[in-house]
């Protein structure tokens, strides 16, 4: 499902096909209006996602063999054409593609870098619903250290795989429109050697089915989800399920190396989800939880309903952060990566709120500490424009969070928390931009907040404090 912001993104951006000097680019759209663009229109990530269609559902029937590090299966993508299409792309990195069908008929396909280029047997008309099935297999090749992002995507581990894909690693395990501007529902059917557990997003559909030494786990995420938030983390896991005090289903899992952390992970995740529901608005999804794997990712990721903690026992602050993302990032998604502070600034601010809520220092004190620390690097980096080569810079997190405290001081607590709840409500399951947030803040506070947002988000200097 394309969010409203996504259309703006596509319209506002230079289509990668028309970008000057881009070798291998398709001819300009005017000459080929029936060819879907190779990118969705994010100027910083011109190859990510694709134009011309809108995905509604991914059904991933996969099997994974850890001893051979081999992933195989069929991804079925249900989509709608938003223009006539004689050709369109899916993002896919690596693998051998065996077969592609569109609406059941074999289609011609070619590989071009990380694009799977598909020519359906008959053209798709504008508005048509269509189904693409891609059968593929091979050795996963996760993205390794593109700028400062570490390793991400489908990462083989000694007993399975750790699957966290932000920003654009979903293409390392299934063909997709790999950009948060196109969210979709997901069905997962994943077969692994018996004894292993598959943890995907949403809810498990019945008990795993075992035969011939292999078990198939079925999961469904029925709420729209960005591709980078999808996971099929698998391996040996201890699992604890139940309900939070307010009645939200909880699924927690840990690698055996973290067995002692399972109860704590479960309890904190439940408690945090309940608390955020009172602060940010009703929990947007059907279950909450978390997973600790023994792969040392060096980061956590807010996978929808199932945050992943890569090789460490998370403290309460990180759990508070990842679960705040369920509202900020997962339910309300960004439509261009430059707006990343809408995810990370908000989740970091949530950490400060959690510290205050649990008797630690106030969010305002945290704000003032950061303000007086002489972090010239942070003041040089305007968090409102996350930079492609340094997307997850500390400024996007910390100065992004400071922006919210500066805003709160200006508009007062009542308006500020009403703003957060209105934001999560208005854009629930969709996408939004920084401009949308600034506009809503101005409207609810009936103030001109342009100077404040300008100073905090867009200037390469430390703002003055009024
Ligand atoms: N969104 C994650 C967080 O909770 C960070 C993900 C970083 N991604 C990466 N490939 N290193 O802050
Ligand atoms: Zn985060």
CSV table of N, CA and C and ligand atoms in Angstrom, one decimal, residues 166 300 302 321-322 325 343-344 347-348 397, ligand 2:
chain,number,residue,atom,x,y,z
A,166,UNK,N,16.8,-3.1,8.2
A,166,UNK,CA,16.9,-1.7,8.0
A,166,UNK,C,18.2,-1.2,7.5
A,300,UNK,N,19.9,-3.0,17.8
A,300,UNK,CA,18.6,-3.6,17.9
A,300,UNK,C,17.8,-3.1,16.8
A,302,UNK,N,13.6,-2.5,15.4
A,302,UNK,CA,12.2,-2.5,15.9
A,302,UNK,C,11.3,-3.3,15.0
A,321,UNK,N,12.8,2.1,23.8
A,321,UNK,CA,13.1,2.6,22.5
A,321,UNK,C,12.5,1.8,21.3
A,322,UNK,N,12.8,0.5,21.3
A,322,UNK,CA,12.3,-0.3,20.2
A,322,UNK,C,10.8,-0.4,20.2
A,325,UNK,N,9.1,2.6,18.8
A,325,UNK,CA,9.1,2.5,17.4
A,325,UNK,C,7.8,1.9,16.8
A,343,UNK,N,11.5,8.7,13.2
A,343,UNK,CA,11.6,7.4,13.9
A,343,UNK,C,12.5,7.5,15.1
A,344,UNK,N,13.8,7.8,14.8
A,344,UNK,CA,14.8,7.7,15.8
A,344,UNK,C,14.8,8.8,16.9
A,347,UNK,N,11.8,7.8,19.2
A,347,UNK,CA,12.1,6.6,20.0
A,347,UNK,C,13.2,7.0,21.1
A,348,UNK,N,14.1,7.9,20.7
A,348,UNK,CA,15.1,8.3,21.7
A,348,UNK,C,14.4,9.1,22.8
A,397,UNK,N,19.2,10.8,16.3
A,397,UNK,CA,18.7,10.3,17.5
A,397,UNK,C,18.5,11.3,18.6
B,2,LIG,ZN1,15.7,3.4,16.9
